Short mmCIF file of N, CA, C and O in Angstrom, two decimals:
data_model
loop_
_atom_site.label_atom_id
_atom_site.label_comp_id
_atom_site.label_asym_id
_atom_site.label_seq_id
_atom_site.Cartn_x
_atom_site.Cartn_y
_atom_site.Cartn_z
N MET A 1 0.84 -1.18 0.00
CA MET A 1 0.00 0.00 0.00
C MET A 1 0.89 1.25 0.00
O MET A 1 1.76 1.41 0.84
N LYS A 2 0.65 2.11 -0.95
CA LYS A 2 1.42 3.34 -1.05
C LYS A 2 0.92 4.35 -0.02
O LYS A 2 -0.26 4.39 0.31
N THR A 3 1.83 5.14 0.47
CA THR A 3 1.44 6.23 1.36
C THR A 3 1.62 7.54 0.61
O THR A 3 2.61 7.75 -0.08
N PHE A 4 0.64 8.39 0.74
CA PHE A 4 0.66 9.70 0.10
C PHE A 4 0.66 10.75 1.20
O PHE A 4 -0.39 11.10 1.73
N PRO A 5 1.84 11.26 1.55
CA PRO A 5 1.92 12.15 2.70
C PRO A 5 1.13 13.45 2.53
O PRO A 5 0.56 13.96 3.50
N ILE A 6 1.06 13.99 1.34
CA ILE A 6 0.33 15.24 1.14
C ILE A 6 -1.16 15.02 1.39
O ILE A 6 -1.81 15.83 2.06
N ILE A 7 -1.68 13.93 0.86
CA ILE A 7 -3.10 13.64 1.06
C ILE A 7 -3.39 13.40 2.54
O ILE A 7 -4.41 13.85 3.06
N ARG A 8 -2.50 12.71 3.23
CA ARG A 8 -2.71 12.46 4.66
C ARG A 8 -2.68 13.76 5.46
O ARG A 8 -3.50 13.97 6.35
N ILE A 9 -1.76 14.64 5.15
CA ILE A 9 -1.66 15.90 5.88
C ILE A 9 -2.87 16.79 5.60
O ILE A 9 -3.45 17.37 6.52
N VAL A 10 -3.26 16.87 4.33
CA VAL A 10 -4.43 17.68 3.98
C VAL A 10 -5.68 17.12 4.65
O VAL A 10 -6.53 17.88 5.15
N THR A 11 -5.80 15.81 4.71
CA THR A 11 -6.95 15.19 5.38
C THR A 11 -6.96 15.52 6.86
O THR A 11 -8.01 15.86 7.42
N LYS A 12 -5.81 15.44 7.51
CA LYS A 12 -5.74 15.79 8.93
C LYS A 12 -6.10 17.25 9.18
O LYS A 12 -6.64 17.59 10.22
N ILE A 13 -5.80 18.11 8.22
CA ILE A 13 -6.15 19.52 8.34
C ILE A 13 -7.65 19.73 8.10
O ILE A 13 -8.30 20.52 8.80
N LEU A 14 -8.22 19.03 7.13
CA LEU A 14 -9.61 19.25 6.73
C LEU A 14 -10.64 18.66 7.69
O LEU A 14 -11.71 19.24 7.87
N ILE A 15 -10.36 17.51 8.27
CA ILE A 15 -11.36 16.81 9.07
C ILE A 15 -11.91 17.66 10.22
O ILE A 15 -13.13 17.70 10.42
N PRO A 16 -11.10 18.38 10.99
CA PRO A 16 -11.70 19.21 12.05
C PRO A 16 -12.67 20.26 11.51
O PRO A 16 -13.69 20.54 12.13
N TYR A 17 -12.37 20.84 10.35
CA TYR A 17 -13.27 21.84 9.76
C TYR A 17 -14.55 21.20 9.25
O TYR A 17 -15.62 21.81 9.34
N ILE A 18 -14.45 20.00 8.72
CA ILE A 18 -15.65 19.28 8.28
C ILE A 18 -16.54 18.99 9.48
O ILE A 18 -17.76 19.19 9.43
N LEU A 19 -15.94 18.53 10.58
CA LEU A 19 -16.72 18.24 11.79
C LEU A 19 -17.33 19.51 12.36
O LEU A 19 -18.49 19.51 12.81
N LEU A 20 -16.57 20.59 12.37
CA LEU A 20 -17.09 21.86 12.87
C LEU A 20 -18.27 22.33 12.03
O LEU A 20 -19.29 22.79 12.57
N PHE A 21 -18.18 22.19 10.72
CA PHE A 21 -19.29 22.57 9.85
C PHE A 21 -20.50 21.68 10.10
O PHE A 21 -21.64 22.16 10.08
N ALA A 22 -20.27 20.40 10.35
CA ALA A 22 -21.38 19.49 10.66
C ALA A 22 -22.10 19.93 11.93
O ALA A 22 -23.33 19.94 12.00
N PHE A 23 -21.34 20.30 12.96
CA PHE A 23 -21.96 20.79 14.20
C PHE A 23 -22.72 22.09 13.95
O PHE A 23 -23.79 22.31 14.51
N TYR A 24 -22.16 22.97 13.13
CA TYR A 24 -22.86 24.21 12.80
C TYR A 24 -24.20 23.92 12.13
O TYR A 24 -25.23 24.49 12.50
N VAL A 25 -24.18 23.04 11.15
CA VAL A 25 -25.43 22.69 10.44
C VAL A 25 -26.41 22.04 11.40
O VAL A 25 -27.61 22.32 11.36
N GLN A 26 -25.92 21.20 12.31
CA GLN A 26 -26.79 20.53 13.28
C GLN A 26 -27.46 21.53 14.22
O GLN A 26 -28.67 21.50 14.40
N PHE A 27 -26.69 22.40 14.81
CA PHE A 27 -27.22 23.27 15.85
C PHE A 27 -27.91 24.52 15.32
O PHE A 27 -28.58 25.21 16.08
N HIS A 28 -27.77 24.81 14.05
CA HIS A 28 -28.48 25.95 13.46
C HIS A 28 -29.54 25.49 12.47
O HIS A 28 -30.05 26.29 11.71
N GLY A 29 -29.88 24.21 12.50
CA GLY A 29 -30.87 23.66 11.58
C GLY A 29 -32.27 24.16 11.81
O GLY A 29 -33.08 24.19 10.89
N ASP A 30 -32.59 24.55 13.04
CA ASP A 30 -33.94 25.06 13.29
C ASP A 30 -34.06 26.55 13.00
O ASP A 30 -35.15 27.10 13.00
N PHE A 31 -32.95 27.22 12.73
CA PHE A 31 -32.97 28.65 12.41
C PHE A 31 -32.81 28.92 10.93
O PHE A 31 -33.04 30.03 10.48
N GLY A 32 -32.36 27.96 10.16
CA GLY A 32 -32.12 28.16 8.74
C GLY A 32 -31.95 26.82 8.05
O GLY A 32 -32.30 25.78 8.61
N PRO A 33 -31.41 26.84 6.85
CA PRO A 33 -31.20 25.58 6.13
C PRO A 33 -30.26 24.65 6.90
O PRO A 33 -29.30 25.09 7.51
N GLY A 34 -30.56 23.40 6.85
CA GLY A 34 -29.73 22.42 7.54
C GLY A 34 -30.57 21.62 8.51
O GLY A 34 -31.79 21.64 8.48
N GLY A 35 -29.91 20.92 9.37
CA GLY A 35 -30.60 20.10 10.35
C GLY A 35 -29.92 18.76 10.50
O GLY A 35 -28.76 18.58 10.13
N GLY A 36 -30.66 17.83 11.06
CA GLY A 36 -30.10 16.54 11.42
C GLY A 36 -29.60 15.73 10.24
O GLY A 36 -28.52 15.14 10.30
N PHE A 37 -30.39 15.66 9.17
CA PHE A 37 -29.98 14.82 8.05
C PHE A 37 -28.72 15.35 7.40
O PHE A 37 -27.75 14.60 7.19
N GLN A 38 -28.70 16.63 7.10
CA GLN A 38 -27.54 17.22 6.44
C GLN A 38 -26.31 17.13 7.34
O GLN A 38 -25.21 16.79 6.87
N ALA A 39 -26.47 17.44 8.61
CA ALA A 39 -25.34 17.37 9.53
C ALA A 39 -24.84 15.94 9.68
O ALA A 39 -23.64 15.70 9.76
N GLY A 40 -25.76 14.98 9.70
CA GLY A 40 -25.37 13.58 9.80
C GLY A 40 -24.54 13.13 8.61
O GLY A 40 -23.53 12.42 8.77
N VAL A 41 -24.94 13.54 7.43
CA VAL A 41 -24.18 13.18 6.23
C VAL A 41 -22.81 13.84 6.23
O VAL A 41 -21.80 13.21 5.89
N ILE A 42 -22.75 15.10 6.65
CA ILE A 42 -21.46 15.80 6.68
C ILE A 42 -20.53 15.16 7.71
O ILE A 42 -19.35 14.94 7.45
N PHE A 43 -21.08 14.85 8.88
CA PHE A 43 -20.28 14.21 9.93
C PHE A 43 -19.76 12.85 9.46
O PHE A 43 -18.58 12.52 9.64
N ALA A 44 -20.64 12.07 8.83
CA ALA A 44 -20.23 10.76 8.32
C ALA A 44 -19.20 10.90 7.21
O ALA A 44 -18.30 10.06 7.09
N SER A 45 -19.31 11.96 6.41
CA SER A 45 -18.32 12.14 5.33
C SER A 45 -16.93 12.36 5.90
O SER A 45 -15.94 11.95 5.28
N ALA A 46 -16.82 12.99 7.07
CA ALA A 46 -15.51 13.14 7.70
C ALA A 46 -14.95 11.78 8.11
O ALA A 46 -13.76 11.50 7.90
N LEU A 47 -15.79 10.93 8.67
CA LEU A 47 -15.34 9.58 9.04
C LEU A 47 -14.97 8.76 7.80
O LEU A 47 -13.98 8.02 7.79
N ILE A 48 -15.77 8.90 6.75
CA ILE A 48 -15.50 8.16 5.52
C ILE A 48 -14.21 8.65 4.87
O ILE A 48 -13.40 7.84 4.39
N LEU A 49 -13.99 9.96 4.86
CA LEU A 49 -12.73 10.49 4.34
C LEU A 49 -11.54 9.94 5.12
O LEU A 49 -10.54 9.52 4.53
N TYR A 50 -11.67 9.91 6.44
CA TYR A 50 -10.61 9.35 7.27
C TYR A 50 -10.37 7.88 6.90
O TYR A 50 -9.22 7.45 6.79
N GLY A 51 -11.44 7.13 6.69
CA GLY A 51 -11.30 5.73 6.33
C GLY A 51 -10.69 5.53 4.95
O GLY A 51 -9.91 4.60 4.74
N LEU A 52 -11.03 6.38 4.01
CA LEU A 52 -10.47 6.26 2.66
C LEU A 52 -8.98 6.56 2.64
O LEU A 52 -8.22 5.94 1.90
N VAL A 53 -8.56 7.52 3.45
CA VAL A 53 -7.15 7.92 3.43
C VAL A 53 -6.29 7.03 4.33
O VAL A 53 -5.20 6.62 3.94
N PHE A 54 -6.77 6.72 5.52
CA PHE A 54 -5.95 6.00 6.49
C PHE A 54 -6.29 4.51 6.61
O PHE A 54 -5.61 3.79 7.32
N GLY A 55 -7.33 4.07 5.95
CA GLY A 55 -7.67 2.66 5.96
C GLY A 55 -8.86 2.35 6.86
O GLY A 55 -9.16 3.07 7.81
N LEU A 56 -9.51 1.25 6.53
CA LEU A 56 -10.72 0.84 7.25
C LEU A 56 -10.44 0.52 8.71
O LEU A 56 -11.21 0.89 9.59
N GLU A 57 -9.32 -0.14 8.97
CA GLU A 57 -9.01 -0.50 10.36
C GLU A 57 -8.76 0.73 11.22
O GLU A 57 -9.11 0.76 12.40
N SER A 58 -8.17 1.76 10.63
CA SER A 58 -7.92 3.00 11.38
C SER A 58 -9.23 3.68 11.78
O SER A 58 -9.39 4.12 12.91
N VAL A 59 -10.15 3.77 10.85
CA VAL A 59 -11.43 4.42 11.17
C VAL A 59 -12.25 3.57 12.14
O VAL A 59 -12.99 4.10 12.97
N LYS A 60 -12.08 2.26 12.07
CA LYS A 60 -12.79 1.40 13.02
C LYS A 60 -12.23 1.53 14.43
O LYS A 60 -12.93 1.27 15.40
N ARG A 61 -10.98 1.93 14.55
CA ARG A 61 -10.43 2.22 15.88
C ARG A 61 -10.98 3.54 16.42
O ARG A 61 -11.20 3.70 17.61
N VAL A 62 -11.19 4.49 15.54
CA VAL A 62 -11.75 5.79 15.94
C VAL A 62 -13.23 5.66 16.29
O VAL A 62 -13.69 6.20 17.29
N ALA A 63 -13.97 4.97 15.45
CA ALA A 63 -15.41 4.77 15.65
C ALA A 63 -15.71 3.28 15.49
O ALA A 63 -16.03 2.82 14.40
N PRO A 64 -15.59 2.50 16.58
CA PRO A 64 -15.82 1.06 16.49
C PRO A 64 -17.23 0.72 16.03
O PRO A 64 -18.18 1.44 16.36
N PRO A 65 -17.38 -0.36 15.26
CA PRO A 65 -18.71 -0.73 14.76
C PRO A 65 -19.75 -0.93 15.86
O PRO A 65 -20.92 -0.60 15.66
N ILE A 66 -19.35 -1.42 17.03
CA ILE A 66 -20.31 -1.61 18.10
C ILE A 66 -20.86 -0.27 18.58
O ILE A 66 -22.04 -0.14 18.90
N VAL A 67 -20.02 0.77 18.60
CA VAL A 67 -20.47 2.11 18.98
C VAL A 67 -21.41 2.67 17.91
O VAL A 67 -22.44 3.28 18.23
N ILE A 68 -21.08 2.43 16.66
CA ILE A 68 -21.93 2.89 15.56
C ILE A 68 -23.29 2.21 15.62
O ILE A 68 -24.33 2.86 15.42
N GLU A 69 -23.32 0.92 15.93
CA GLU A 69 -24.60 0.21 16.06
C GLU A 69 -25.44 0.80 17.19
O GLU A 69 -26.64 0.99 17.04
N LYS A 70 -24.81 1.10 18.30
CA LYS A 70 -25.54 1.69 19.44
C LYS A 70 -26.05 3.09 19.09
O LYS A 70 -27.13 3.49 19.52
N MET A 71 -25.26 3.86 18.31
CA MET A 71 -25.69 5.19 17.91
C MET A 71 -26.90 5.14 16.99
O MET A 71 -27.76 6.03 17.05
N MET A 72 -26.99 4.10 16.14
CA MET A 72 -28.17 3.97 15.29
C MET A 72 -29.42 3.84 16.15
O MET A 72 -30.42 4.53 15.92
N ALA A 73 -29.35 2.96 17.13
CA ALA A 73 -30.50 2.76 18.02
C ALA A 73 -30.77 4.00 18.88
O ALA A 73 -31.93 4.38 19.09
N LEU A 74 -29.71 4.65 19.35
CA LEU A 74 -29.88 5.82 20.20
C LEU A 74 -30.56 6.97 19.45
O LEU A 74 -31.43 7.65 20.00
N GLY A 75 -30.18 7.18 18.20
CA GLY A 75 -30.80 8.25 17.42
C GLY A 75 -32.29 8.03 17.22
O GLY A 75 -33.10 8.95 17.40
N VAL A 76 -32.67 6.81 16.89
CA VAL A 76 -34.09 6.50 16.73
C VAL A 76 -34.81 6.62 18.06
O VAL A 76 -35.94 7.11 18.14
N LEU A 77 -34.14 6.20 19.14
CA LEU A 77 -34.73 6.29 20.47
C LEU A 77 -34.97 7.74 20.89
O LEU A 77 -36.04 8.07 21.43
N VAL A 78 -34.01 8.63 20.62
CA VAL A 78 -34.18 10.05 20.96
C VAL A 78 -35.36 10.63 20.19
O VAL A 78 -36.21 11.34 20.75
N TYR A 79 -35.45 10.32 18.91
CA TYR A 79 -36.56 10.80 18.08
C TYR A 79 -37.89 10.28 18.61
O TYR A 79 -38.83 11.05 18.83
N GLY A 80 -37.96 8.98 18.83
CA GLY A 80 -39.21 8.37 19.30
C GLY A 80 -39.61 8.84 20.69
O GLY A 80 -40.79 9.11 20.95
N LEU A 81 -38.64 8.92 21.59
CA LEU A 81 -38.97 9.35 22.96
C LEU A 81 -39.39 10.82 23.02
O LEU A 81 -40.17 11.19 23.91
N THR A 82 -38.93 11.63 22.08
CA THR A 82 -39.41 13.01 22.02
C THR A 82 -40.90 13.02 21.72
O THR A 82 -41.67 13.75 22.34
N GLY A 83 -41.31 12.17 20.78
CA GLY A 83 -42.73 12.07 20.47
C GLY A 83 -43.54 11.49 21.62
O GLY A 83 -44.63 11.97 21.93
N VAL A 84 -43.01 10.48 22.27
CA VAL A 84 -43.70 9.88 23.42
C VAL A 84 -43.81 10.89 24.56
O VAL A 84 -44.84 10.96 25.25
N LEU A 85 -42.76 11.69 24.76
CA LEU A 85 -42.80 12.72 25.80
C LEU A 85 -43.89 13.74 25.53
O LEU A 85 -44.63 14.12 26.45
N THR A 86 -44.02 14.15 24.28
CA THR A 86 -45.08 15.13 23.97
C THR A 86 -46.46 14.53 24.17
O THR A 86 -47.37 15.23 24.61
N ILE A 87 -46.63 13.25 23.87
CA ILE A 87 -47.92 12.59 24.11
C ILE A 87 -48.18 12.50 25.61
O ILE A 87 -49.28 12.78 26.08
N SER A 88 -47.16 12.12 26.38
CA SER A 88 -47.35 11.95 27.82
C SER A 88 -47.62 13.28 28.53
O SER A 88 -48.19 13.30 29.62
N LEU A 89 -47.21 14.39 27.92
CA LEU A 89 -47.48 15.71 28.51
C LEU A 89 -48.82 16.29 28.05
O LEU A 89 -49.13 17.44 28.34
N GLY A 90 -49.59 15.50 27.32
CA GLY A 90 -50.94 15.93 26.96
C GLY A 90 -51.11 16.45 25.55
O GLY A 90 -52.18 16.91 25.19
N GLY A 91 -50.08 16.40 24.74
CA GLY A 91 -50.17 16.88 23.37
C GLY A 91 -50.26 15.73 22.38
O GLY A 91 -50.46 14.57 22.76
N ASN A 92 -50.13 16.05 21.12
CA ASN A 92 -50.08 15.04 20.07
C ASN A 92 -48.63 14.60 19.87
O ASN A 92 -47.71 15.19 20.44
N PHE A 93 -48.43 13.59 19.03
CA PHE A 93 -47.09 13.12 18.74
C PHE A 93 -46.30 14.26 18.10
O PHE A 93 -46.70 14.84 17.09
N LEU A 94 -45.16 14.61 18.70
CA LEU A 94 -44.28 15.69 18.27
C LEU A 94 -44.97 17.06 18.27
O LEU A 94 -44.67 17.91 17.44
N ASP A 95 -45.88 17.27 19.20
CA ASP A 95 -46.50 18.58 19.41
C ASP A 95 -45.60 19.32 20.40
O ASP A 95 -45.71 19.18 21.61
N TYR A 96 -44.70 20.14 19.88
CA TYR A 96 -43.64 20.72 20.69
C TYR A 96 -44.11 21.77 21.68
O TYR A 96 -43.38 22.11 22.60
N GLN A 97 -45.29 22.32 21.50
CA GLN A 97 -45.75 23.38 22.39
C GLN A 97 -45.91 22.91 23.84
O GLN A 97 -45.80 23.70 24.76
N VAL A 98 -46.12 21.61 24.04
CA VAL A 98 -46.26 21.09 25.40
C VAL A 98 -44.92 21.00 26.11
O VAL A 98 -44.87 20.70 27.30
N LEU A 99 -43.83 21.26 25.42
CA LEU A 99 -42.50 21.19 26.02
C LEU A 99 -42.08 22.51 26.66
O LEU A 99 -40.92 22.67 27.04
N GLU A 100 -43.01 23.47 26.79
CA GLU A 100 -42.70 24.73 27.45
C GLU A 100 -42.32 24.45 28.91
O GLU A 100 -42.96 23.65 29.58
N HIS A 101 -41.26 25.11 29.39
CA HIS A 101 -40.84 24.95 30.77
C HIS A 101 -40.25 26.27 31.25
O HIS A 101 -40.00 27.18 30.46
N HIS A 102 -40.03 26.37 32.53
CA HIS A 102 -39.46 27.58 33.10
C HIS A 102 -38.19 27.25 33.89
O HIS A 102 -37.86 27.93 34.84
N PHE A 103 -37.50 26.21 33.48
CA PHE A 103 -36.27 25.78 34.13
C PHE A 103 -35.10 26.36 33.36
O PHE A 103 -34.70 25.84 32.32
N TYR A 104 -34.56 27.47 33.82
CA TYR A 104 -33.48 28.18 33.14
C TYR A 104 -33.79 28.42 31.66
O TYR A 104 -33.08 27.92 30.78
N PRO A 105 -34.84 29.16 31.35
CA PRO A 105 -35.21 29.34 29.94
C PRO A 105 -34.16 30.09 29.13
O PRO A 105 -34.15 30.00 27.91
N THR A 106 -33.25 30.82 29.80
CA THR A 106 -32.20 31.51 29.03
C THR A 106 -31.07 30.56 28.64
O THR A 106 -30.32 30.85 27.73
N ILE A 107 -30.97 29.42 29.33
CA ILE A 107 -29.91 28.45 29.04
C ILE A 107 -30.43 27.30 28.19
O ILE A 107 -29.86 26.95 27.17
N PHE A 108 -31.54 26.70 28.61
CA PHE A 108 -32.11 25.56 27.92
C PHE A 108 -33.18 26.02 26.94
O PHE A 108 -33.96 26.91 27.26
N PRO A 109 -33.23 25.40 25.77
CA PRO A 109 -34.29 25.78 24.83
C PRO A 109 -35.66 25.38 25.37
O PRO A 109 -35.78 24.45 26.17
N VAL A 110 -36.68 26.09 24.96
CA VAL A 110 -38.03 25.81 25.43
C VAL A 110 -38.95 25.54 24.26
O VAL A 110 -38.72 25.99 23.15
N GLY A 111 -40.01 24.79 24.53
CA GLY A 111 -41.09 24.57 23.58
C GLY A 111 -40.64 24.07 22.23
O GLY A 111 -40.01 23.02 22.10
N GLN A 112 -41.00 24.86 21.22
CA GLN A 112 -40.73 24.50 19.83
C GLN A 112 -39.23 24.25 19.60
O GLN A 112 -38.86 23.29 18.94
N HIS A 113 -38.38 25.09 20.14
CA HIS A 113 -36.93 24.93 19.92
C HIS A 113 -36.40 23.66 20.57
O HIS A 113 -35.55 22.98 19.99
N LEU A 114 -36.89 23.33 21.74
CA LEU A 114 -36.45 22.11 22.41
C LEU A 114 -36.87 20.88 21.62
O LEU A 114 -36.07 19.96 21.40
N GLY A 115 -38.11 20.85 21.17
CA GLY A 115 -38.59 19.72 20.39
C GLY A 115 -37.83 19.53 19.10
O GLY A 115 -37.42 18.42 18.75
N ILE A 116 -37.62 20.62 18.37
CA ILE A 116 -36.89 20.53 17.11
C ILE A 116 -35.45 20.11 17.37
O ILE A 116 -34.89 19.28 16.64
N PHE A 117 -34.83 20.66 18.42
CA PHE A 117 -33.46 20.31 18.75
C PHE A 117 -33.34 18.81 19.01
O PHE A 117 -32.42 18.14 18.51
N LEU A 118 -34.25 18.24 19.80
CA LEU A 118 -34.19 16.81 20.13
C LEU A 118 -34.42 15.94 18.91
O LEU A 118 -33.71 14.94 18.70
N VAL A 119 -35.39 16.30 18.09
CA VAL A 119 -35.66 15.52 16.89
C VAL A 119 -34.48 15.58 15.93
O VAL A 119 -34.06 14.56 15.38
N GLU A 120 -33.94 16.78 15.72
CA GLU A 120 -32.79 16.92 14.82
C GLU A 120 -31.56 16.19 15.36
O GLU A 120 -30.78 15.63 14.59
N LEU A 121 -31.40 16.17 16.67
CA LEU A 121 -30.30 15.42 17.27
C LEU A 121 -30.46 13.92 17.00
O LEU A 121 -29.50 13.24 16.62
N GLY A 122 -31.66 13.41 17.17
CA GLY A 122 -31.91 11.99 16.89
C GLY A 122 -31.68 11.64 15.43
O GLY A 122 -31.06 10.63 15.10
N VAL A 123 -32.15 12.50 14.54
CA VAL A 123 -31.95 12.27 13.11
C VAL A 123 -30.46 12.33 12.77
O VAL A 123 -29.95 11.49 12.01
N GLY A 124 -29.75 13.30 13.32
CA GLY A 124 -28.32 13.43 13.04
C GLY A 124 -27.52 12.22 13.50
O GLY A 124 -26.66 11.72 12.77
N LEU A 125 -27.82 11.74 14.70
CA LEU A 125 -27.14 10.54 15.20
C LEU A 125 -27.41 9.33 14.30
O LEU A 125 -26.50 8.57 13.97
N THR A 126 -28.67 9.17 13.93
CA THR A 126 -29.04 8.01 13.11
C THR A 126 -28.39 8.07 11.74
O THR A 126 -27.83 7.08 11.26
N VAL A 127 -28.46 9.22 11.08
CA VAL A 127 -27.90 9.34 9.73
C VAL A 127 -26.40 9.15 9.75
O VAL A 127 -25.83 8.45 8.90
N THR A 128 -25.71 9.76 10.72
CA THR A 128 -24.26 9.59 10.83
C THR A 128 -23.89 8.12 10.97
O THR A 128 -23.02 7.61 10.26
N SER A 129 -24.57 7.44 11.87
CA SER A 129 -24.21 6.05 12.13
C SER A 129 -24.59 5.13 10.98
O SER A 129 -23.83 4.22 10.65
N VAL A 130 -25.72 5.36 10.34
CA VAL A 130 -26.11 4.51 9.22
C VAL A 130 -25.17 4.70 8.03
O VAL A 130 -24.73 3.72 7.41
N MET A 131 -24.83 5.96 7.72
CA MET A 131 -23.91 6.19 6.60
C MET A 131 -22.53 5.59 6.88
O MET A 131 -21.90 5.02 5.99
N THR A 132 -22.07 5.70 8.13
CA THR A 132 -20.78 5.12 8.49
C THR A 132 -20.84 3.60 8.41
O THR A 132 -19.90 2.96 7.91
N MET A 133 -21.93 3.01 8.87
CA MET A 133 -22.05 1.55 8.82
C MET A 133 -22.14 1.05 7.38
O MET A 133 -21.59 -0.01 7.05
N ILE A 134 -22.79 1.81 6.51
CA ILE A 134 -22.82 1.45 5.08
C ILE A 134 -21.40 1.46 4.52
O ILE A 134 -21.00 0.56 3.78
N PHE A 135 -20.62 2.47 4.88
CA PHE A 135 -19.22 2.51 4.44
C PHE A 135 -18.45 1.31 4.97
O PHE A 135 -17.70 0.68 4.23
N TYR A 136 -18.61 0.99 6.25
CA TYR A 136 -17.92 -0.17 6.83
C TYR A 136 -18.28 -1.45 6.07
O TYR A 136 -17.42 -2.28 5.79
N THR A 137 -19.55 -1.59 5.74
CA THR A 137 -20.01 -2.80 5.07
C THR A 137 -19.41 -2.93 3.68
O THR A 137 -18.89 -3.99 3.30
N PHE A 138 -19.47 -1.85 2.90
CA PHE A 138 -18.94 -1.94 1.54
C PHE A 138 -17.41 -1.96 1.49
O PHE A 138 -16.82 -2.65 0.67
N ALA A 139 -16.77 -1.20 2.37
CA ALA A 139 -15.30 -1.16 2.35
C ALA A 139 -14.70 -2.45 2.91
O ALA A 139 -13.58 -2.81 2.56
N GLY A 140 -15.43 -3.16 3.75
CA GLY A 140 -14.89 -4.36 4.36
C GLY A 140 -15.21 -5.65 3.62
O GLY A 140 -14.78 -6.73 4.06
N ARG A 141 -15.92 -5.57 2.53
CA ARG A 141 -16.28 -6.81 1.82
C ARG A 141 -15.07 -7.37 1.09
O ARG A 141 -14.15 -6.65 0.71
N LYS A 142 -15.07 -8.64 0.93
CA LYS A 142 -13.97 -9.34 0.25
C LYS A 142 -14.24 -9.37 -1.24
O LYS A 142 -15.35 -9.59 -1.70
N ARG A 143 -13.17 -9.16 -1.99
CA ARG A 143 -13.28 -9.16 -3.46
C ARG A 143 -13.36 -10.60 -3.95
O ARG A 143 -12.58 -11.45 -3.57
N ILE A 144 -14.32 -10.85 -4.84
CA ILE A 144 -14.46 -12.17 -5.45
C ILE A 144 -13.70 -12.18 -6.77
O ILE A 144 -13.86 -11.29 -7.60
N ALA A 145 -12.88 -13.21 -6.94
CA ALA A 145 -12.03 -13.25 -8.14
C ALA A 145 -12.75 -13.59 -9.38
O ALA A 145 -13.74 -13.89 -9.68
#
């Protein structure tokens, strides 16, 4: 396997900015374009880039498949439990208005913002982990002669 030092160095420089942009898209998704799906794909693209440049085993050490599997379930769980929480508080499924609270409203999001934040977080976790697991599956398959 050939090593390409320029590509490795550029990748090490780019990955933090890709992750930072993914977090920006995630946390500003309820104020403008973006959100969980887009942020999840961007975050996964950083992991996939790392895997393409440094190898599948390297990226599996950074993000082990068992952690990725748990993140898939956790993302769906966060999304689903947000809906269950709104139902249990007397609203409809994902009716965010029932999430109004007065517990440090200047620090914690309230109502609509809290609901959207939780749903987008669940979607982002799920999309990141599913895209990464798809990469693991295809990159790890054995070539048939």
